Coordinates of C-alpha atoms in Angstrom, one line a residue:
X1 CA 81.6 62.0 70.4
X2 CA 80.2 61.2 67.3
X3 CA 80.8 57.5 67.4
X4 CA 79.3 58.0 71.5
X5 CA 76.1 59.7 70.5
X6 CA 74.2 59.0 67.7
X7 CA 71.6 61.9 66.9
X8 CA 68.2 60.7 65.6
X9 CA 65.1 62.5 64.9
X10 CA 62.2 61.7 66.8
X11 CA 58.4 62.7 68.1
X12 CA 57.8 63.1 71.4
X13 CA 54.8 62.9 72.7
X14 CA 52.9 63.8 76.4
X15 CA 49.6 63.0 77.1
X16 CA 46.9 65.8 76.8
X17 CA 49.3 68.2 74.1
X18 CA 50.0 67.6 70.8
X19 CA 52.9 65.9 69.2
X20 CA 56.7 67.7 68.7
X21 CA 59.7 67.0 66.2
X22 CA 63.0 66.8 67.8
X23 CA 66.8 65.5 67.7
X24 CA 67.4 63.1 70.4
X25 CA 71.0 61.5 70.7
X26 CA 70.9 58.0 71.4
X27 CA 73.5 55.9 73.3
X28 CA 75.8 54.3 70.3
X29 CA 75.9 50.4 70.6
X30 CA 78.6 48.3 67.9
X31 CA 80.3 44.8 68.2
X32 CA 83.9 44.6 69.1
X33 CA 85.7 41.4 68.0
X34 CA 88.2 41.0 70.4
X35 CA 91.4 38.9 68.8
X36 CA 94.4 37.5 71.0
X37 CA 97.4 36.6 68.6
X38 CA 94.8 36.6 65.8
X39 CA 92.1 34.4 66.8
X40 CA 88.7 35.5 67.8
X41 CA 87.8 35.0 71.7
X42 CA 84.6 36.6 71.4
X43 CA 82.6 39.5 70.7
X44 CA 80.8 41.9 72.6
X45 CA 77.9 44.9 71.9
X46 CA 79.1 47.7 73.5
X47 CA 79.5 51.7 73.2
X48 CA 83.0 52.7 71.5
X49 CA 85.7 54.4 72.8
X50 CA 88.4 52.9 75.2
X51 CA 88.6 49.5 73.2
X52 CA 91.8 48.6 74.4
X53 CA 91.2 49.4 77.6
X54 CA 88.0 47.1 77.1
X55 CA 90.3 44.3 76.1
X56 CA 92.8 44.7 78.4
X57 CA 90.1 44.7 81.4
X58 CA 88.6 41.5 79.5
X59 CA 91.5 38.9 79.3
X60 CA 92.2 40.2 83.3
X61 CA 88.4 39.1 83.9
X62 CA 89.0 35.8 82.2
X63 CA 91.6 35.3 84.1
X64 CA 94.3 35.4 80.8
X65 CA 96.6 38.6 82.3
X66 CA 97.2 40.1 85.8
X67 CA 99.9 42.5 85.3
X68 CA 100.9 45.5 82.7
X69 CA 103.7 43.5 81.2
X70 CA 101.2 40.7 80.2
X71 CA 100.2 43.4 77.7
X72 CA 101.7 44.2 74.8
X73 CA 99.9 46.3 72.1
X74 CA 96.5 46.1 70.7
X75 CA 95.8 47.2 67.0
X76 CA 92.5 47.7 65.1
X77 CA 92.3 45.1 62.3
X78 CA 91.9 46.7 59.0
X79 CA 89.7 44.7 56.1
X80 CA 87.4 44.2 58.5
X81 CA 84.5 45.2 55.7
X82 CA 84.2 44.2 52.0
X83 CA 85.9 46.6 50.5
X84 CA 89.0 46.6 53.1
X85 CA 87.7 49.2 55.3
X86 CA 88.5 50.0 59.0
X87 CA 85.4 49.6 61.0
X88 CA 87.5 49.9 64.1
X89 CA 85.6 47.2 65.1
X90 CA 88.0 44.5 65.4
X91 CA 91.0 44.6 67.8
X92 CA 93.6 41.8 68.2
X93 CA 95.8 41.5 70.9
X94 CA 99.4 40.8 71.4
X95 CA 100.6 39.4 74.9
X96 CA 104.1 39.4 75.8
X97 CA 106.1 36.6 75.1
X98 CA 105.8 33.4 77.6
X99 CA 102.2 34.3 78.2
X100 CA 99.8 31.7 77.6
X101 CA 97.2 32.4 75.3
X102 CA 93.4 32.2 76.1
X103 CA 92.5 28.8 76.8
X104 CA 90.0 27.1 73.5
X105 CA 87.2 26.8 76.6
X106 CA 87.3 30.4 76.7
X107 CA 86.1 31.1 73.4
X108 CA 82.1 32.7 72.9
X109 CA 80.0 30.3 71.4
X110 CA 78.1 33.4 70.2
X111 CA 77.5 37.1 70.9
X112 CA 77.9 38.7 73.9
X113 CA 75.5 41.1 74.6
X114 CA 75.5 44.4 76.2
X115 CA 73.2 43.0 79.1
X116 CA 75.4 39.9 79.6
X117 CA 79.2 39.5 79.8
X118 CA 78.8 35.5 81.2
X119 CA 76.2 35.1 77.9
X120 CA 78.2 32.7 75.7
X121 CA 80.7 31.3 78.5
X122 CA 81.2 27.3 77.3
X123 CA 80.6 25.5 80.3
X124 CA 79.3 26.4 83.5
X125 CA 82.3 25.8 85.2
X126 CA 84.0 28.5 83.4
X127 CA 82.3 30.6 84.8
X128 CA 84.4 30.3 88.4
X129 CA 87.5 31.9 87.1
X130 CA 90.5 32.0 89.2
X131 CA 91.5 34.7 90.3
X132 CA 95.7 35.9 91.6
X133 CA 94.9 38.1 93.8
X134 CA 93.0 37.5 97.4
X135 CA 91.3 40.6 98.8
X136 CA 90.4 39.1 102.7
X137 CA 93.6 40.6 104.1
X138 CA 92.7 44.2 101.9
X139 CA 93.3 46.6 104.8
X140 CA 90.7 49.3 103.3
X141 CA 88.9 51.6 105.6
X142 CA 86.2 53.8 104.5
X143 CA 84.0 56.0 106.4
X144 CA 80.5 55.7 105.7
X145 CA 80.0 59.5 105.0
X146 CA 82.8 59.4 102.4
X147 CA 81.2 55.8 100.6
X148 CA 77.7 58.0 100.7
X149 CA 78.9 60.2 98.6
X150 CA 80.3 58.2 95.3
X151 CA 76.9 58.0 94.1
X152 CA 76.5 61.7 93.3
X153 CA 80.5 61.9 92.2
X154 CA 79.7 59.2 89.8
X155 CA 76.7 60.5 88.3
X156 CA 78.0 64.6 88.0
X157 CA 80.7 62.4 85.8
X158 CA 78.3 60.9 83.2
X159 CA 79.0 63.4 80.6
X160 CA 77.6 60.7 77.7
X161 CA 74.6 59.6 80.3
X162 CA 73.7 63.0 80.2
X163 CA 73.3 63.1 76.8
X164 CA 71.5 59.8 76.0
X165 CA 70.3 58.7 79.2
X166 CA 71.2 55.4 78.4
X167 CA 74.5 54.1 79.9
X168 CA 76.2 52.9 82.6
X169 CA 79.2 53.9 84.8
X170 CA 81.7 52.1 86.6
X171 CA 84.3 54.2 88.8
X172 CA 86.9 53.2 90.5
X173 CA 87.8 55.4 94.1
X174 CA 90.7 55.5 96.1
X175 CA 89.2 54.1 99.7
X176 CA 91.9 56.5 101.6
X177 CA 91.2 59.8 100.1
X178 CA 87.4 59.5 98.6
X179 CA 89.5 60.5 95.2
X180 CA 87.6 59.4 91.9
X181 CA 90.4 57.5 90.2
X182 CA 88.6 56.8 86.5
X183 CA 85.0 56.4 85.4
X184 CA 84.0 54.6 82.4
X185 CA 80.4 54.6 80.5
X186 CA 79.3 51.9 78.1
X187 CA 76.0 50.4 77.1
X188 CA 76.6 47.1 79.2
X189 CA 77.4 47.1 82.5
X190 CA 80.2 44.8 82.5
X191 CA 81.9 47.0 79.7
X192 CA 82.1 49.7 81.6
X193 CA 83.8 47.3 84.9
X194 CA 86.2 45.9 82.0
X195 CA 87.4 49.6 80.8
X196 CA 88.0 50.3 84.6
X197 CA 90.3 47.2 85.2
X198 CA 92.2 47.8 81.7
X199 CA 93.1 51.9 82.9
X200 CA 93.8 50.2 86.4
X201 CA 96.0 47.2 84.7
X202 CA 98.0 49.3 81.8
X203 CA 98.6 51.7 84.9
X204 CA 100.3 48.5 86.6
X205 CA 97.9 48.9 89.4
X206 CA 96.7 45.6 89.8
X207 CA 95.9 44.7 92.4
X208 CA 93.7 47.4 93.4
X209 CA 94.2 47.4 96.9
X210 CA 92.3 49.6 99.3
X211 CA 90.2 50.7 96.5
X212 CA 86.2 50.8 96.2
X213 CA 84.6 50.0 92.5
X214 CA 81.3 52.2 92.3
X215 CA 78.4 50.6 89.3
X216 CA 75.3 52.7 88.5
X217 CA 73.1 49.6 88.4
X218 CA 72.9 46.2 90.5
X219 CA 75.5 44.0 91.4
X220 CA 75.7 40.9 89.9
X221 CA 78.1 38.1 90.4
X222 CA 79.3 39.0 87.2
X223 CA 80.5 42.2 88.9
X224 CA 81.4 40.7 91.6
X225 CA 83.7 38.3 89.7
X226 CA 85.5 41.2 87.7
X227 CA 85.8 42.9 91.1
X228 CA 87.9 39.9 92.4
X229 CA 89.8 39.1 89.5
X230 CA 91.2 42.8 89.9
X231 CA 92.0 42.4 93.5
X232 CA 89.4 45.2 94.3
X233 CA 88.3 44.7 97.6
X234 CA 84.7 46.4 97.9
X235 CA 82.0 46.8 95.0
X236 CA 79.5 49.1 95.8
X237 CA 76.3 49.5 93.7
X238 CA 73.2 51.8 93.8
X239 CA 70.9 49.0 93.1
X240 CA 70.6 45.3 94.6
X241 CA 72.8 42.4 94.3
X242 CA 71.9 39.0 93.7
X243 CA 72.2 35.9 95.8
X244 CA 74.7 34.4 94.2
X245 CA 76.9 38.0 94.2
X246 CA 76.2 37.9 98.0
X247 CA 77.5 34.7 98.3
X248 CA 80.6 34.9 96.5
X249 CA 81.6 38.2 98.1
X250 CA 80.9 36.5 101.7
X251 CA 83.1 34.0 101.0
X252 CA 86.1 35.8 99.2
X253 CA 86.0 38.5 101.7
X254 CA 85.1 41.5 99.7
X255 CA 82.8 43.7 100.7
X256 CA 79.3 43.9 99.1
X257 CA 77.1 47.1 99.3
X258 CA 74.1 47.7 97.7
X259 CA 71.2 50.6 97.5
X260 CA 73.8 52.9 97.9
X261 CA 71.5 56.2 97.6
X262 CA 71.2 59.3 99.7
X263 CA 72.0 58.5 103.2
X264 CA 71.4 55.5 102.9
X265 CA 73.2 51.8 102.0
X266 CA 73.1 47.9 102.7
X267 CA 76.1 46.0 103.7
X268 CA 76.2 42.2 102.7
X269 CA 79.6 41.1 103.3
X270 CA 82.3 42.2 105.7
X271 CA 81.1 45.5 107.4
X272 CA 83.8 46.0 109.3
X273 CA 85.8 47.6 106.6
X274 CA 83.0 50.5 106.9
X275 CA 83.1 52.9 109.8
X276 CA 81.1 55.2 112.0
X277 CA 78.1 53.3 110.8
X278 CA 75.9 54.6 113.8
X279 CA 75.5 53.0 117.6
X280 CA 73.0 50.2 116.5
X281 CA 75.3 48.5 114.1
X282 CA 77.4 45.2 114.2
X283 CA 80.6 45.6 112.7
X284 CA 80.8 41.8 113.1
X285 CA 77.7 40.7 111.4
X286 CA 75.7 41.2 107.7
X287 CA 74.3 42.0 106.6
X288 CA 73.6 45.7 108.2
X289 CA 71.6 48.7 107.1
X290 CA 72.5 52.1 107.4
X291 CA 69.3 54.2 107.2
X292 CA 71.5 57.6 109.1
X293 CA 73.7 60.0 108.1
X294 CA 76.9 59.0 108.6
X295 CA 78.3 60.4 111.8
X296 CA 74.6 60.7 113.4
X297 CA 73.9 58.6 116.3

């Protein structure tokens, strides 16, 4: 927890009242270097604690590994500070033999922050990774009063959140049974998608079919991207997504929800995998807005 939470002494202040001392704990935020085979592909700010799931869910993003025996052990690099100390900081990467390492092109041409994951990417181009999986043919099913309530799982789950205030989750569900398989926290967004792909990939479950990835924030085509390159076949966020997340998920076939709150959700790409979304809606068309309780006509 220490690492997590930092404590800090601060005055709060309310309009009207007079001034207080307190201890506040503030959301931790430290680089990772992440090395593969002992060269640096890139760095990112984000909150410690499962780095090597991080890295593992990275190099899937980028396209580098698929499955668990891609992987082959991840060690923190001591020396890391002047005086040879273990920051636990820096964490290099062994793949298993025959597996190609990460392409030069993939390399950060500076930090990535906690706000961006894409930040740093070489070209433009790289940004379309390729992804081994295809989710069209996903045969999930959810019913909308089950999707409804991932929000509120998601959030009684934020032990650090509640703490700090200031991180985001990722969860990944299991579309048949509404189960919560693992929630993550992490200052950036895309951290916390990462550390969900790495449990899902060193648990050889890749792809994650029939499965629902749940974000605190918006969806971005960042997310959207690390959704497909898991083989996750719906992303569901409580805030909005952008254009270009829409568009990506309408044409790989993954359904795209958004403003996931209460009783309420947007549907952007392929509805259909969504049931008992009430008498007026179009299972057929997008996108479509669910404004009842699920199960109401």
């Amino acid at each position: 927890m220490s690492r997590i939470a930092a404590r800090r002494r601060v005055t709060r202040l309310t309009a009207g009242t007079r001034s207080t001392q307190r201890v506040d704990f503030l959301a931790v935020e430290e680089p990772l270097e992440i090395r593969v085979l002992g060269k640096s592909l890139a760095v990112t700010m984000r909150s410690p604690g499962y780095d090597v799931e991080l890295a593992a869910g990275f190099l899937v993003s980028e396209g580098v590994i698929h499955a668990a025996e891609h992987f082959t052990t991840a060690r923190y690099c001591a020396g890391a500070t002047a005086d040879e100390g273990n920051t636990y900081n820096v964490l290099d990467i062994t793949l298993a033999p025959g597996v190609a390492p990460p392409d030069p092109s993939l390399a950060r041409n500076f930090t990535t922050t906690s706000a961006c994951g894409l930040c740093g990417k070489a070209s433009i181009e790289a940004v379309h990774t390729q992804t081994q999986f295809t989710v069209e043919d996903d045969p999930l099913s959810i019913d909308a009063s089950t999707l409804i309530s991932f929000p509120d799982t998601l959030r009684a789950e934020q032990a650090i959140f509640e703490r700090t205030g200031g991180l985001h989750a990722a969860a990944l569900f299991d579309g048949a049974t509404g189960e919560m398989l693992v929630l993550r926290e992490d200052v950036g967004r895309h951290n916390a998608v990462d550390k969900v792909v790495g449990w899902a990939l060193m648990r050889d479950l890749l792809p994650a079919r029939s499965c629902v990835l749940m974000v605190s924030g918006r969806a971005s085509f960042e997310l959207t991207q690390k959704a497909l390159m898991a083989g996750i076949p719906m992303l569901s966020a409580v805030s909005a997504p952008s254009s270009l997340a829409a568009d990506l998920a309408e044409e790989a076939g993954l359904t795209l929800v958004g403003f996931l709150r209460g009783d309420s959700m947007v549907i952007y790409s392929r509805p259909d995998r969504i049931t008992n979304l009430g008498e007026d809606a179009d299972p057929k068309q997008g996108p479509a807005l669910v404004r009842e309780k699920a199960g109401q006509p």
